[in-house]
PDB file of C-alpha atoms in Angstrom:
ATOM      1  CA  UNK E   1       2.545  -0.427  -5.240  1.00 63.00           C
ATOM      2  CA  UNK E   2       0.612  -0.357  -1.965  1.00 83.00           C
ATOM      3  CA  UNK E   3      -1.199   1.915  -0.422  1.00 90.00           C
ATOM      4  CA  UNK E   4      -2.892   2.021   2.859  1.00 91.00           C
ATOM      5  CA  UNK E   5      -6.851   3.245   2.831  1.00 93.00           C
ATOM      6  CA  UNK E   6      -6.351   6.073   4.730  1.00 93.00           C
ATOM      7  CA  UNK E   7      -3.297   8.108   2.680  1.00 96.00           C
ATOM      8  CA  UNK E   8      -5.424   7.501  -0.723  1.00 96.00           C
ATOM      9  CA  UNK E   9      -5.391  11.485  -0.963  1.00 97.00           C
ATOM     10  CA  UNK E  10      -2.006  11.189  -1.928  1.00 98.00           C
ATOM     11  CA  UNK E  11      -2.314   9.882  -5.142  1.00 97.00           C
ATOM     12  CA  UNK E  12      -2.262  13.271  -6.925  1.00 97.00           C
ATOM     13  CA  UNK E  13      -2.526  12.539 -10.298  1.00 97.00           C
ATOM     14  CA  UNK E  14      -4.579   9.326 -11.839  1.00 95.00           C
ATOM     15  CA  UNK E  15      -6.559   6.754 -11.285  1.00 92.00           C
ATOM     16  CA  UNK E  16      -6.132   3.895  -8.854  1.00 91.00           C
ATOM     17  CA  UNK E  17      -6.514   1.562 -11.032  1.00 93.00           C
ATOM     18  CA  UNK E  18      -4.050   2.645 -13.661  1.00 95.00           C
ATOM     19  CA  UNK E  19      -1.727  -0.458 -14.404  1.00 95.00           C
ATOM     20  CA  UNK E  20       1.324   1.925 -14.323  1.00 97.00           C
ATOM     21  CA  UNK E  21       2.803   3.817 -11.236  1.00 97.00           C
ATOM     22  CA  UNK E  22       4.916   6.609 -10.258  1.00 98.00           C
ATOM     23  CA  UNK E  23       5.804   6.432  -6.557  1.00 98.00           C
ATOM     24  CA  UNK E  24       7.923  10.125  -6.188  1.00 98.00           C
ATOM     25  CA  UNK E  25       9.494  10.110  -2.911  1.00 98.00           C
ATOM     26  CA  UNK E  26       9.732  14.146  -1.677  1.00 98.00           C
ATOM     27  CA  UNK E  27      11.022  16.207   1.854  1.00 98.00           C
ATOM     28  CA  UNK E  28       9.452  19.321   2.052  1.00 98.00           C
ATOM     29  CA  UNK E  29      12.777  20.585   3.161  1.00 98.00           C
ATOM     30  CA  UNK E  30      14.232  19.835   0.530  1.00 98.00           C
ATOM     31  CA  UNK E  31      15.415  22.272  -2.457  1.00 97.00           C
ATOM     32  CA  UNK E  32      15.391  19.305  -5.104  1.00 97.00           C
ATOM     33  CA  UNK E  33      12.295  18.382  -4.013  1.00 98.00           C
ATOM     34  CA  UNK E  34      10.257  21.020  -4.532  1.00 98.00           C
ATOM     35  CA  UNK E  35      11.903  21.667  -8.260  1.00 97.00           C
ATOM     36  CA  UNK E  36      10.470  18.237  -8.514  1.00 97.00           C
ATOM     37  CA  UNK E  37       7.016  19.664  -7.227  1.00 98.00           C
ATOM     38  CA  UNK E  38       7.005  22.296  -9.971  1.00 96.00           C
ATOM     39  CA  UNK E  39       7.835  19.778 -12.355  1.00 96.00           C
ATOM     40  CA  UNK E  40       5.381  17.340 -11.423  1.00 97.00           C
ATOM     41  CA  UNK E  41       2.331  19.985 -11.018  1.00 97.00           C
ATOM     42  CA  UNK E  42       3.128  21.461 -14.555  1.00 97.00           C
ATOM     43  CA  UNK E  43       3.938  18.394 -16.729  1.00 97.00           C
ATOM     44  CA  UNK E  44       2.609  14.961 -14.680  1.00 97.00           C
ATOM     45  CA  UNK E  45      -0.219  16.677 -13.166  1.00 97.00           C
ATOM     46  CA  UNK E  46      -2.162  17.491 -16.630  1.00 97.00           C
ATOM     47  CA  UNK E  47      -0.698  14.730 -18.176  1.00 97.00           C
ATOM     48  CA  UNK E  48      -1.722  12.312 -15.799  1.00 97.00           C
ATOM     49  CA  UNK E  49      -5.224  13.512 -14.712  1.00 94.00           C
ATOM     50  CA  UNK E  50      -8.741  12.711 -16.297  1.00 91.00           C
ATOM     51  CA  UNK E  51      -8.125  13.481 -19.288  1.00 93.00           C
ATOM     52  CA  UNK E  52      -4.919  13.677 -20.093  1.00 96.00           C
ATOM     53  CA  UNK E  53      -2.848  11.536 -22.337  1.00 95.00           C
ATOM     54  CA  UNK E  54      -1.906   9.231 -19.511  1.00 96.00           C
ATOM     55  CA  UNK E  55      -4.948   9.132 -16.845  1.00 93.00           C
ATOM     56  CA  UNK E  56      -6.096   6.241 -17.459  1.00 94.00           C
ATOM     57  CA  UNK E  57      -2.625   4.500 -17.660  1.00 96.00           C
ATOM     58  CA  UNK E  58      -0.595   6.234 -15.047  1.00 97.00           C
ATOM     59  CA  UNK E  59      -0.920   7.175 -11.445  1.00 97.00           C
ATOM     60  CA  UNK E  60       1.379   9.169  -9.640  1.00 98.00           C
ATOM     61  CA  UNK E  61       2.013   8.998  -6.155  1.00 98.00           C
ATOM     62  CA  UNK E  62       3.372  11.483  -3.369  1.00 98.00           C
ATOM     63  CA  UNK E  63       5.499   9.322  -1.240  1.00 98.00           C
ATOM     64  CA  UNK E  64       6.230  11.252   2.004  1.00 98.00           C
ATOM     65  CA  UNK E  65      10.058  10.875   2.581  1.00 98.00           C
ATOM     66  CA  UNK E  66      11.299  11.561   5.986  1.00 97.00           C
ATOM     67  CA  UNK E  67      14.695  13.260   6.333  1.00 96.00           C
ATOM     68  CA  UNK E  68      15.828  13.395  10.124  1.00 94.00           C
ATOM     69  CA  UNK E  69      19.230  15.213   9.693  1.00 95.00           C
ATOM     70  CA  UNK E  70      16.589  18.137   8.861  1.00 96.00           C
ATOM     71  CA  UNK E  71      14.882  18.958  12.858  1.00 93.00           C
ATOM     72  CA  UNK E  72      11.516  20.602  10.835  1.00 97.00           C
ATOM     73  CA  UNK E  73      11.023  17.403   8.089  1.00 98.00           C
ATOM     74  CA  UNK E  74       8.769  15.218  10.790  1.00 97.00           C
ATOM     75  CA  UNK E  75       6.683  18.625  11.658  1.00 98.00           C
ATOM     76  CA  UNK E  76       5.814  19.087   7.933  1.00 98.00           C
ATOM     77  CA  UNK E  77       5.467  15.668   6.953  1.00 98.00           C
ATOM     78  CA  UNK E  78       3.015  15.583   9.798  1.00 98.00           C
ATOM     79  CA  UNK E  79       0.997  18.708   8.701  1.00 98.00           C
ATOM     80  CA  UNK E  80       0.617  17.176   4.880  1.00 98.00           C
ATOM     81  CA  UNK E  81      -1.007  13.974   6.424  1.00 98.00           C
ATOM     82  CA  UNK E  82      -2.963  16.175   8.440  1.00 98.00           C
ATOM     83  CA  UNK E  83      -4.128  18.077   5.578  1.00 98.00           C
ATOM     84  CA  UNK E  84      -4.976  15.069   3.758  1.00 98.00           C
ATOM     85  CA  UNK E  85      -7.247  13.341   6.311  1.00 97.00           C
ATOM     86  CA  UNK E  86      -9.214  16.886   6.874  1.00 97.00           C
ATOM     87  CA  UNK E  87      -9.153  18.332   3.070  1.00 97.00           C
ATOM     88  CA  UNK E  88      -8.139  15.113   0.836  1.00 97.00           C
ATOM     89  CA  UNK E  89      -8.551  17.400  -1.957  1.00 96.00           C
ATOM     90  CA  UNK E  90      -6.725  19.649  -0.812  1.00 97.00           C
ATOM     91  CA  UNK E  91      -3.429  17.775  -0.049  1.00 98.00           C
ATOM     92  CA  UNK E  92      -1.784  18.569  -3.162  1.00 98.00           C
ATOM     93  CA  UNK E  93      -2.479  22.477  -3.080  1.00 98.00           C
ATOM     94  CA  UNK E  94      -1.133  22.481   0.489  1.00 98.00           C
ATOM     95  CA  UNK E  95       2.084  20.293  -0.786  1.00 98.00           C
ATOM     96  CA  UNK E  96       2.848  23.244  -3.214  1.00 98.00           C
ATOM     97  CA  UNK E  97       2.270  25.795  -0.906  1.00 98.00           C
ATOM     98  CA  UNK E  98       4.227  23.979   1.802  1.00 98.00           C
ATOM     99  CA  UNK E  99       6.829  24.146  -1.092  1.00 98.00           C
ATOM    100  CA  UNK E 100       7.008  27.303  -2.085  1.00 97.00           C
ATOM    101  CA  UNK E 101       7.477  28.630   1.777  1.00 97.00           C
ATOM    102  CA  UNK E 102      10.309  25.667   3.065  1.00 98.00           C
ATOM    103  CA  UNK E 103      12.597  28.201   3.416  1.00 97.00           C
ATOM    104  CA  UNK E 104      10.709  29.335   6.740  1.00 98.00           C
ATOM    105  CA  UNK E 105      10.707  25.753   7.833  1.00 98.00           C
ATOM    106  CA  UNK E 106      14.851  25.174   7.091  1.00 98.00           C
ATOM    107  CA  UNK E 107      17.388  24.244   9.711  1.00 97.00           C
ATOM    108  CA  UNK E 108      18.297  28.057  10.806  1.00 97.00           C
ATOM    109  CA  UNK E 109      14.633  29.354  10.677  1.00 97.00           C
ATOM    110  CA  UNK E 110      13.334  26.855  12.872  1.00 97.00           C
ATOM    111  CA  UNK E 111      16.581  26.504  15.634  1.00 96.00           C
ATOM    112  CA  UNK E 112      14.863  28.694  17.393  1.00 96.00           C
ATOM    113  CA  UNK E 113      11.393  27.961  17.874  1.00 96.00           C
ATOM    114  CA  UNK E 114       9.746  25.157  19.435  1.00 96.00           C
ATOM    115  CA  UNK E 115       8.101  22.109  18.062  1.00 95.00           C
ATOM    116  CA  UNK E 116       4.740  24.098  19.227  1.00 94.00           C
ATOM    117  CA  UNK E 117       5.509  26.915  17.593  1.00 97.00           C
ATOM    118  CA  UNK E 118       6.322  25.155  14.021  1.00 97.00           C
ATOM    119  CA  UNK E 119       3.131  23.862  14.173  1.00 96.00           C
ATOM    120  CA  UNK E 120       1.163  27.189  14.873  1.00 96.00           C
ATOM    121  CA  UNK E 121       3.078  28.201  11.791  1.00 97.00           C
ATOM    122  CA  UNK E 122       2.000  25.153   9.868  1.00 97.00           C
ATOM    123  CA  UNK E 123      -1.337  25.565  10.986  1.00 97.00           C
ATOM    124  CA  UNK E 124      -1.443  28.941   9.997  1.00 97.00           C
ATOM    125  CA  UNK E 125       0.025  28.152   6.241  1.00 97.00           C
ATOM    126  CA  UNK E 126      -3.300  25.351   6.253  1.00 98.00           C
ATOM    127  CA  UNK E 127      -5.571  28.025   7.143  1.00 97.00           C
ATOM    128  CA  UNK E 128      -4.664  29.730   4.026  1.00 97.00           C
ATOM    129  CA  UNK E 129      -5.175  27.281   1.979  1.00 97.00           C
ATOM    130  CA  UNK E 130      -8.354  24.877   3.284  1.00 96.00           C
ATOM    131  CA  UNK E 131      -9.861  27.592   5.223  1.00 93.00           C
ATOM    132  CA  UNK E 132     -10.581  28.434   8.567  1.00 90.00           C
ATOM    133  CA  UNK E 133     -13.221  26.171   9.203  1.00 93.00           C
ATOM    134  CA  UNK E 134     -11.392  22.790   8.690  1.00 95.00           C
ATOM    135  CA  UNK E 135      -7.998  24.581  10.328  1.00 96.00           C
ATOM    136  CA  UNK E 136      -9.272  23.451  13.913  1.00 96.00           C
ATOM    137  CA  UNK E 137      -9.692  20.139  12.526  1.00 97.00           C
ATOM    138  CA  UNK E 138      -6.191  19.722  11.290  1.00 97.00           C
ATOM    139  CA  UNK E 139      -4.885  21.495  14.285  1.00 96.00           C
ATOM    140  CA  UNK E 140      -6.896  18.675  16.731  1.00 96.00           C
ATOM    141  CA  UNK E 141      -5.165  15.945  14.695  1.00 97.00           C
ATOM    142  CA  UNK E 142      -1.448  17.234  15.894  1.00 96.00           C
ATOM    143  CA  UNK E 143      -2.001  17.416  19.299  1.00 95.00           C
ATOM    144  CA  UNK E 144       0.345  15.210  21.254  1.00 92.00           C
ATOM    145  CA  UNK E 145      -1.893  12.598  23.226  1.00 85.00           C
ATOM    146  CA  UNK E 146      -2.240  11.638  27.123  1.00 81.00           C
ATOM    147  CA  UNK E 147       0.820   9.396  26.938  1.00 88.00           C
ATOM    148  CA  UNK E 148       4.272  11.235  27.138  1.00 91.00           C
ATOM    149  CA  UNK E 149       5.363   9.469  24.272  1.00 93.00           C
ATOM    150  CA  UNK E 150       2.050   8.509  22.495  1.00 91.00           C
ATOM    151  CA  UNK E 151       2.242  10.789  19.536  1.00 95.00           C
ATOM    152  CA  UNK E 152      -0.945  12.373  17.826  1.00 96.00           C
ATOM    153  CA  UNK E 153      -3.343  10.852  15.428  1.00 96.00           C
ATOM    154  CA  UNK E 154      -0.814  10.986  12.445  1.00 97.00           C
ATOM    155  CA  UNK E 155       1.542   8.914  14.102  1.00 97.00           C
ATOM    156  CA  UNK E 156       0.646   5.757  12.573  1.00 96.00           C
ATOM    157  CA  UNK E 157       0.509   7.367   8.880  1.00 97.00           C
ATOM    158  CA  UNK E 158       3.350   8.690   9.412  1.00 97.00           C
ATOM    159  CA  UNK E 159       5.552   5.388  10.964  1.00 97.00           C
ATOM    160  CA  UNK E 160       3.556   3.439   7.599  1.00 97.00           C
ATOM    161  CA  UNK E 161       5.142   6.173   5.078  1.00 97.00           C
ATOM    162  CA  UNK E 162       8.534   5.782   6.738  1.00 97.00           C
ATOM    163  CA  UNK E 163       8.380   1.955   7.014  1.00 96.00           C
ATOM    164  CA  UNK E 164       7.551   1.961   3.102  1.00 96.00           C
ATOM    165  CA  UNK E 165      10.722   3.897   2.316  1.00 96.00           C
ATOM    166  CA  UNK E 166      12.661   1.834   4.654  1.00 96.00           C
ATOM    167  CA  UNK E 167      11.875  -1.698   3.289  1.00 94.00           C
ATOM    168  CA  UNK E 168      12.106  -0.317  -0.257  1.00 94.00           C
ATOM    169  CA  UNK E 169      15.663   1.562   0.826  1.00 95.00           C
ATOM    170  CA  UNK E 170      14.716   5.169  -0.149  1.00 96.00           C
ATOM    171  CA  UNK E 171      17.294   6.671   1.134  1.00 94.00           C
ATOM    172  CA  UNK E 172      16.950  10.577   0.130  1.00 94.00           C
ATOM    173  CA  UNK E 173      15.077  12.764  -1.465  1.00 96.00           C
ATOM    174  CA  UNK E 174      13.446  13.271  -4.255  1.00 97.00           C
ATOM    175  CA  UNK E 175      13.673   9.530  -5.499  1.00 98.00           C
ATOM    176  CA  UNK E 176      11.348   8.145  -8.913  1.00 98.00           C
ATOM    177  CA  UNK E 177       9.836   4.259  -8.664  1.00 97.00           C
ATOM    178  CA  UNK E 178       8.646   3.527 -12.150  1.00 97.00           C
ATOM    179  CA  UNK E 179       6.412   0.207 -11.261  1.00 96.00           C
ATOM    180  CA  UNK E 180       8.101  -0.410  -8.304  1.00 95.00           C
ATOM    181  CA  UNK E 181      11.910  -0.333  -9.284  1.00 96.00           C
ATOM    182  CA  UNK E 182      14.310   2.676  -8.802  1.00 97.00           C
ATOM    183  CA  UNK E 183      14.465   5.471 -12.533  1.00 97.00           C
ATOM    184  CA  UNK E 184      17.718   6.294 -11.317  1.00 95.00           C
ATOM    185  CA  UNK E 185      17.674   8.145 -14.650  1.00 97.00           C
ATOM    186  CA  UNK E 186      15.116  10.584 -13.614  1.00 97.00           C
ATOM    187  CA  UNK E 187      16.520  13.718 -11.610  1.00 96.00           C
ATOM    188  CA  UNK E 188      14.732  17.513 -10.196  1.00 96.00           C
ATOM    189  CA  UNK E 189      16.069  19.054 -13.573  1.00 96.00           C
ATOM    190  CA  UNK E 190      13.340  17.151 -16.073  1.00 97.00           C
ATOM    191  CA  UNK E 191      10.874  19.151 -17.767  1.00 96.00           C
ATOM    192  CA  UNK E 192       8.051  18.830 -20.305  1.00 96.00           C
ATOM    193  CA  UNK E 193      10.356  17.367 -22.715  1.00 97.00           C
ATOM    194  CA  UNK E 194      12.793  14.893 -20.144  1.00 97.00           C
ATOM    195  CA  UNK E 195       9.048  13.245 -18.508  1.00 97.00           C
ATOM    196  CA  UNK E 196       6.244  13.383 -21.497  1.00 96.00           C
ATOM    197  CA  UNK E 197      10.176  11.254 -23.741  1.00 96.00           C
ATOM    198  CA  UNK E 198      10.530   8.987 -20.316  1.00 97.00           C
ATOM    199  CA  UNK E 199       6.215   8.266 -20.164  1.00 97.00           C
ATOM    200  CA  UNK E 200       6.053   7.313 -23.972  1.00 96.00           C
ATOM    201  CA  UNK E 201       8.573   5.179 -24.062  1.00 96.00           C
ATOM    202  CA  UNK E 202       7.811   3.562 -20.433  1.00 96.00           C
ATOM    203  CA  UNK E 203       4.020   3.512 -21.675  1.00 96.00           C
ATOM    204  CA  UNK E 204       4.966   1.641 -24.973  1.00 78.00           C
ATOM    205  CA  UNK E 205       6.569  -1.209 -23.003  1.00 60.00           C
TER     206      UNK E 205
END
């Protein structure tokens, strides 16, 4: 599947030249996405990274899935893209940290704070992952532009991810594509057994 150059850090495991692709659409404020993220970290990353059984055969791409019925979804995904820009190697560690603290960004906890306060809260989390030397660069990417409705420096990348989901009819998270087709059998409850059996079958084809 296509991935524009600025979003290459979203390949979280495997070689970009791998013949097979797992596109995994996740929303940082979705509990089921958080559950799948743990399986990605504990099962897919070891299997599909360099030295793993499928390191040269399968690449795993994190696909940001903004779900607008959660008011903070846009803000948390902006943060993820900004981290990918300023600290590419820390994108996935930050994603994991955000999933672990996703409750702070649920509907009710964010209902009484402003968007600027949400972004400030995210900046504190970012600093704990990438360090304070890059946090100012992160913050600058999320500063609103001079135009009243111009977005920020990562808005175009955010638009790309949303358009990509829409044109592929991805509606909810988590959704997983295998080589471009929705794999409906994959569940957020999958563990090592299910994933290893799936890959053994698919990669052998």
